[in-house]
Coordinates of C-alpha atoms in Angstrom, one line a residue:
T1 CA -9.2 -8.4 -1.0
R2 CA -6.5 -9.1 -3.6
R3 CA -8.3 -7.0 -6.2
R4 CA -8.7 -4.1 -3.8
V5 CA -5.0 -4.1 -2.8
R6 CA -4.0 -4.4 -6.5
E7 CA -6.1 -1.5 -7.5
I8 CA -4.7 0.7 -4.6
V9 CA -1.2 -0.1 -5.7
R10 CA -2.0 0.5 -9.3
R11 CA -3.4 4.0 -8.5
H12 CA -0.1 4.9 -6.7
L13 CA 2.5 3.4 -9.0
G14 CA 3.9 6.9 -9.7
Q15 CA 4.9 7.2 -6.0
L16 CA 6.7 3.9 -5.8
Q17 CA 10.5 3.4 -6.1
P18 CA 11.2 1.4 -9.3
G19 CA 12.9 -2.0 -9.1
F20 CA 10.9 -3.5 -6.2
D21 CA 8.6 -6.6 -6.1
C22 CA 6.0 -6.3 -3.3
L23 CA 4.2 -9.1 -1.6
F24 CA 1.1 -8.4 0.6
V25 CA -0.2 -11.0 3.0
A26 CA -3.8 -10.2 3.9
R27 CA -4.8 -10.6 7.5
P28 CA -8.4 -11.2 8.6
A29 CA -9.0 -7.5 9.4
T30 CA -8.3 -6.8 5.7
A31 CA -11.6 -8.4 4.7
T32 CA -13.7 -6.0 6.7
A33 CA -11.6 -2.8 6.2
N34 CA -13.2 -0.1 4.1
H35 CA -11.3 1.4 1.1
A36 CA -9.8 4.3 3.0
E37 CA -8.5 2.1 5.8
L38 CA -7.1 -0.4 3.4
E39 CA -5.5 2.3 1.3
G40 CA -3.9 3.9 4.4
A41 CA -2.5 0.5 5.5
V42 CA -1.1 -0.2 2.0
V43 CA 0.6 3.2 1.9
Q44 CA 2.0 2.8 5.4
L45 CA 3.4 -0.7 4.5
L46 CA 5.0 0.6 1.4
A47 CA 6.6 3.5 3.3
R48 CA 7.8 1.2 6.0
G49 CA 9.4 -1.0 3.3
G50 CA 11.2 2.0 1.8
V51 CA 9.3 1.8 -1.5
W52 CA 6.9 4.8 -1.1
R53 CA 8.0 8.3 -2.1
D54 CA 6.0 11.4 -1.1
E55 CA 5.4 14.3 -3.5
S56 CA 8.9 15.7 -2.7
G57 CA 10.5 12.4 -3.6
A58 CA 11.5 11.6 0.0
L59 CA 11.0 8.1 1.3
G60 CA 8.4 7.7 4.1
S61 CA 8.5 5.4 7.1
E62 CA 5.4 4.6 9.1
G63 CA 3.8 1.5 10.6
S64 CA 0.5 -0.4 9.9
R65 CA -1.8 -2.6 11.8
L66 CA -3.8 -4.3 8.9

């Protein structure tokens, strides 16, 4: 799970606000989530934390359940 999350974040580094350290705590559902579900959850968490920027540069804000 740690490698999967790290790879997802690495692929999206250009869309993250600089100057943040992020900590992810994997819940049991993370182990059985497929790549698309896990990627969606990571993006939602980053948006909720104010770290994610969409293509226009605007910060997003959504929730996650994983």
